[in-house]
Amino acid sequence: MTLPKKLLPIALIAALIGGMTPRSQAQKLIKDLYVDKEWSADYQPFRIAGNLYYIGTYDLGMFLITTPKGHILINTGVAGSDTLIKAHMKTLGFKFKDIRILLTTHAHYDHVGAMAAVKQQTHAKMMVNEKDAALLADGGNSDYVMGGKGSMFLPVKADRLLHDGDSIQLGGMKIVMRQHPGHTPGANSFLFDVKDAVRTYKVLIANIPSILNDTKLSGMPLYPEVGKDYAYTLKAMKALKFDLWLAPHAGQYELHKKHQPGDAYNPAAFSDRAGYDDVLDEWQQIYDKRVKEE
């Protein structure tokens, strides 16, 4: 499998774009923020399995979990993606205003860039790993690699802080948060069951532990235990059990080899355990090499 785009030089990622702010927030954002064209390229939304839907872009995963009591949205993509989210939900027959809970795999601008806009328009509750709450609240300025230059996205205040093993419940759904630190201190994955007329599937939204080029695994000033956390995460993720898996970036789980616009409903396409293990093995090799080089 190809390596995720998180291997892009950090100098490129740190070449930072401004965004429009809601009237209620005069937050000034850093200009020239790097945005890959695939992060905002449209992609036809589709049903993954049961009440789980893909409503993201060509590369950025945004996952909608629907329930009779409202919906749960995991990740919002870059700033301005709220318009795309609305359109995709409408296409699938769901209402944007019915989003009740907002979650994220980690608080980087390519996954929470539109979080403030979605929260403001829907009044959904933002729930985040406690270790990423400060990062979310300062718009990414405290990021241990890219931070210190100002906000990269509109800040969002959490309504609930999550801890490893906590569950998020709505309308019969139960989502368990598993802490997988390293990419950010509060990076996490989600495990939950969905079902269709045939069977029940245990789904993993996996926060792949990619390592940015400027990360020093021996320790960063704002994150001394980063190397230890990556080691924990790589081990913990290998032990997870699931039926289907997805990730924040399409390239991380080869979405476009598994699904093309117009394809029939096929949950089994995402049951690629071998691919999951390969991705983790690749990052383990990178981790081991980086540790030796340092």
Coordinates of C-alpha atoms in Angstrom, one line a residue:
M1 CA 0.0 0.0 0.0
T2 CA 1.2 3.5 -0.7
L3 CA 2.2 5.7 2.2
P4 CA -0.3 8.3 3.4
K5 CA 0.1 11.9 2.3
K6 CA 1.2 12.8 5.8
L7 CA 4.7 12.2 4.5
L8 CA 4.5 15.5 2.7
P9 CA 7.3 17.7 3.8
I10 CA 6.3 19.6 6.9
A11 CA 7.7 22.8 5.3
L12 CA 4.9 22.4 2.7
I13 CA 2.3 21.7 5.3
A14 CA 3.4 24.6 7.4
A15 CA 3.1 26.9 4.4
L16 CA -0.1 28.1 6.0
I17 CA -4.3 29.9 4.1
G18 CA -6.7 32.2 5.7
G19 CA -10.4 31.6 5.9
M20 CA -13.6 33.5 6.3
T21 CA -14.8 33.8 9.9
P22 CA -18.4 33.9 11.1
R23 CA -19.6 37.3 12.1
S24 CA -19.7 36.3 15.7
Q25 CA -15.9 35.5 15.7
A26 CA -13.3 37.9 14.6
Q27 CA -10.6 35.3 14.9
K28 CA -7.7 36.1 12.6
L29 CA -6.3 33.0 10.9
I30 CA -2.8 32.4 9.5
K31 CA -2.5 33.1 5.8
D32 CA -1.2 30.8 3.1
L33 CA -2.3 27.5 4.7
Y34 CA -1.4 24.6 2.6
V35 CA -4.5 22.8 1.2
D36 CA -4.1 19.8 -1.1
K37 CA -6.5 20.0 -4.0
E38 CA -7.8 16.5 -3.2
W39 CA -8.8 17.8 0.3
S40 CA -11.5 20.0 -1.2
A41 CA -12.3 18.0 -4.4
D42 CA -15.9 16.8 -4.4
Y43 CA -16.7 13.1 -4.2
Q44 CA -20.1 11.4 -4.4
P45 CA -21.4 10.5 -1.0
F46 CA -22.4 6.9 -0.4
R47 CA -23.6 4.4 2.2
I48 CA -20.7 2.4 3.7
A49 CA -22.6 0.0 5.9
G50 CA -25.9 0.2 7.8
N51 CA -26.4 3.7 9.0
L52 CA -22.8 4.8 8.3
Y53 CA -22.2 7.1 5.3
Y54 CA -19.2 8.7 3.6
I55 CA -19.9 12.4 3.1
G56 CA -16.3 13.6 2.6
T57 CA -14.1 14.9 -0.2
Y58 CA -11.9 12.9 -2.6
D59 CA -9.3 12.5 0.2
L60 CA -10.7 13.7 3.5
G61 CA -13.0 11.3 5.3
M62 CA -16.1 12.8 6.9
F63 CA -18.3 10.1 8.3
L64 CA -22.0 10.5 9.1
I65 CA -23.7 8.1 11.5
T66 CA -27.5 8.5 11.4
T67 CA -30.0 7.7 14.2
P68 CA -33.7 8.4 14.8
K69 CA -32.6 11.0 17.4
G70 CA -30.3 12.9 15.2
H71 CA -26.9 12.3 13.7
I72 CA -23.2 12.1 14.6
L73 CA -20.5 13.6 12.3
I74 CA -16.9 12.6 12.6
N75 CA -14.5 15.2 11.0
T76 CA -15.5 18.2 8.9
G77 CA -12.5 18.7 6.6
V78 CA -11.0 22.0 5.7
A79 CA -12.5 25.4 6.2
G80 CA -15.5 25.9 3.9
S81 CA -16.5 22.3 3.8
D82 CA -19.7 22.9 5.7
T83 CA -21.3 23.7 2.3
L84 CA -20.2 20.4 0.9
I85 CA -21.4 18.5 4.0
K86 CA -24.9 20.1 3.6
A87 CA -25.0 19.2 0.0
H88 CA -23.9 15.6 0.6
M89 CA -26.4 15.1 3.4
K90 CA -29.2 16.4 1.2
T91 CA -28.2 14.0 -1.5
L92 CA -28.5 11.1 0.9
G93 CA -31.8 12.3 2.2
F94 CA -30.7 13.7 5.6
K95 CA -30.9 17.2 7.1
F96 CA -27.8 19.1 8.1
K97 CA -29.7 20.7 11.0
D98 CA -30.2 17.2 12.5
I99 CA -26.5 16.8 13.4
R100 CA -26.4 16.5 17.2
I101 CA -22.8 15.4 18.0
L102 CA -19.5 16.4 16.5
L103 CA -16.4 14.2 16.8
T104 CA -12.9 14.3 15.4
T105 CA -10.0 11.9 15.0
H106 CA -7.5 14.6 15.8
A107 CA -7.5 18.4 15.9
H108 CA -5.6 19.4 12.7
Y109 CA -6.9 21.9 10.2
D110 CA -7.6 19.4 7.5
H111 CA -10.1 17.5 9.7
V112 CA -11.6 20.3 11.9
G113 CA -11.3 23.3 9.6
A114 CA -15.1 23.5 9.2
M115 CA -16.0 22.4 12.7
A116 CA -16.7 25.9 14.1
A117 CA -19.0 26.6 11.1
V118 CA -20.9 23.3 11.5
K119 CA -21.2 23.8 15.2
Q120 CA -22.5 27.3 14.9
Q121 CA -25.1 26.4 12.3
T122 CA -26.4 23.1 13.9
H123 CA -25.8 23.8 17.6
A124 CA -24.4 20.2 17.8
K125 CA -22.3 19.2 20.9
M126 CA -18.6 19.1 20.3
M127 CA -17.0 16.1 22.0
V128 CA -13.2 15.8 21.9
N129 CA -10.4 13.8 23.5
E130 CA -9.3 15.9 26.6
K131 CA -5.7 15.9 25.3
D132 CA -6.7 17.7 22.1
A133 CA -9.2 20.1 23.7
A134 CA -6.6 22.9 24.1
L135 CA -5.5 22.4 20.5
L136 CA -9.1 22.7 19.3
A137 CA -9.7 25.7 21.5
D138 CA -6.8 27.7 20.2
G139 CA -7.3 26.9 16.5
G140 CA -4.2 24.7 16.3
N141 CA -1.8 27.3 17.6
S142 CA -0.5 25.0 20.3
D143 CA 0.3 22.1 17.9
Y144 CA 3.7 20.6 18.8
V145 CA 5.0 20.7 15.2
M146 CA 3.0 23.3 13.2
G147 CA 2.0 25.7 16.0
G148 CA 3.2 28.9 17.4
K149 CA 2.3 31.1 14.5
G150 CA -1.4 31.7 15.3
S151 CA -4.7 29.9 14.6
M152 CA -4.9 27.6 11.6
F153 CA -8.7 27.1 11.9
L154 CA -11.5 28.8 13.8
P155 CA -11.3 27.7 17.5
V156 CA -14.0 25.4 18.9
K157 CA -14.8 25.0 22.6
A158 CA -15.6 21.4 23.6
D159 CA -18.9 20.6 25.2
R160 CA -17.6 17.3 26.5
L161 CA -14.1 16.0 27.2
L162 CA -13.5 12.4 26.3
H163 CA -11.1 9.9 27.9
D164 CA -9.9 6.5 26.6
G165 CA -12.7 4.0 26.6
D166 CA -15.5 6.6 26.9
S167 CA -18.7 6.0 25.0
I168 CA -20.7 8.5 23.0
Q169 CA -24.4 7.5 22.8
L170 CA -27.3 8.7 20.7
G171 CA -30.4 7.1 19.2
G172 CA -29.4 3.6 20.0
M173 CA -25.8 4.1 18.8
K174 CA -22.8 3.6 21.1
I175 CA -19.4 4.7 19.9
V176 CA -16.3 4.0 21.9
M177 CA -13.3 6.3 21.8
R178 CA -9.9 4.7 21.9
Q179 CA -6.9 7.0 22.6
H180 CA -4.1 6.7 20.0
P181 CA -1.7 9.6 20.7
G182 CA 1.3 10.6 18.7
H183 CA 0.1 12.5 15.6
T184 CA -1.5 14.8 18.2
P185 CA -1.6 14.2 21.9
G186 CA -5.3 13.6 21.7
A187 CA -5.4 11.6 18.4
N188 CA -8.0 8.9 18.7
S189 CA -10.0 6.2 16.9
F190 CA -13.6 5.2 17.1
L191 CA -15.2 1.7 17.4
F192 CA -18.9 1.0 16.9
D193 CA -21.4 -1.4 15.5
V194 CA -23.7 -0.8 12.6
K195 CA -26.2 -3.3 11.0
D196 CA -28.1 -3.8 7.8
A197 CA -30.6 -6.4 6.8
V198 CA -27.9 -9.1 6.5
R199 CA -25.6 -8.7 9.6
T200 CA -23.9 -6.5 12.2
Y201 CA -20.5 -5.0 11.5
K202 CA -18.0 -3.7 14.0
V203 CA -16.5 -0.6 12.4
L204 CA -13.2 1.1 13.2
I205 CA -12.5 4.7 12.2
A206 CA -8.7 4.4 12.6
N207 CA -6.5 7.4 13.2
I208 CA -3.4 6.1 11.4
P209 CA -0.3 7.1 13.5
S210 CA 1.5 9.0 10.7
I211 CA 4.7 10.8 11.7
L212 CA 5.4 14.3 10.3
N213 CA 8.9 15.0 9.1
D214 CA 9.7 17.5 11.7
T215 CA 8.7 15.3 14.6
K216 CA 11.6 14.3 16.9
L217 CA 10.7 11.0 18.5
S218 CA 13.2 11.6 21.2
G219 CA 10.9 14.4 22.3
M220 CA 9.4 17.7 21.2
P221 CA 9.4 20.9 23.4
L222 CA 5.6 20.9 23.6
Y223 CA 5.3 17.1 23.6
P224 CA 8.2 15.4 25.4
E225 CA 6.6 11.9 25.4
V226 CA 5.7 11.9 21.7
G227 CA 8.0 8.9 20.9
K228 CA 6.6 6.9 23.8
D229 CA 3.1 7.7 22.7
Y230 CA 3.7 6.6 19.1
A231 CA 5.2 3.3 20.4
Y232 CA 2.0 2.7 22.5
T233 CA -0.3 3.6 19.7
L234 CA 1.4 1.3 17.1
K235 CA 1.1 -1.6 19.5
A236 CA -2.4 -0.8 20.7
M237 CA -3.8 -0.4 17.1
K238 CA -2.4 -3.8 16.0
A239 CA -4.5 -5.5 18.7
L240 CA -7.8 -4.0 17.7
K241 CA -10.6 -6.3 16.4
F242 CA -13.1 -5.1 13.8
D243 CA -15.0 -6.1 10.7
L244 CA -14.6 -2.9 8.6
W245 CA -12.2 -0.1 8.8
L246 CA -11.8 3.5 7.4
A247 CA -9.5 6.4 8.2
P248 CA -9.3 10.2 8.0
H249 CA -7.5 10.2 4.6
A250 CA -8.8 8.1 1.7
G251 CA -5.3 7.2 0.7
Q252 CA -4.6 5.6 4.1
Y253 CA -7.1 2.9 3.4
E254 CA -7.2 3.0 -0.4
L255 CA -10.8 4.1 -0.7
H256 CA -10.6 4.6 -4.4
K257 CA -9.6 1.0 -5.0
K258 CA -12.5 -0.2 -2.8
H259 CA -15.2 2.1 -4.0
Q260 CA -15.9 4.2 -7.1
P261 CA -18.8 6.6 -7.5
G262 CA -21.9 4.7 -8.6
D263 CA -20.8 1.4 -7.1
A264 CA -23.4 -0.8 -5.5
Y265 CA -23.7 -1.0 -1.7
N266 CA -20.8 -3.3 -0.6
P267 CA -19.7 -3.2 3.1
A268 CA -17.3 -6.1 2.5
A269 CA -15.1 -3.8 0.4
F270 CA -13.9 -2.2 3.7
S271 CA -13.1 -5.5 5.5
D272 CA -9.4 -5.2 4.4
R273 CA -7.6 -6.4 7.6
A274 CA -4.5 -7.2 5.6
G275 CA -4.4 -3.7 4.3
Y276 CA -4.8 -2.3 7.8
D277 CA -1.9 -4.4 9.1
D278 CA 0.3 -3.4 6.2
V279 CA -0.3 0.3 6.9
L280 CA 0.6 -0.1 10.6
D281 CA 3.7 -2.2 9.6
E282 CA 4.8 0.6 7.3
W283 CA 4.6 3.1 10.1
Q284 CA 6.3 0.8 12.5
Q285 CA 9.2 0.5 10.1
I286 CA 9.3 4.3 9.7
Y287 CA 9.1 4.7 13.5
D288 CA 12.0 2.3 14.1
K289 CA 14.2 3.9 11.4
R290 CA 13.6 7.4 12.8
V291 CA 14.4 6.3 16.3
K292 CA 17.7 4.8 15.2
E293 CA 18.6 7.9 13.1
E294 CA 18.0 10.2 16.1

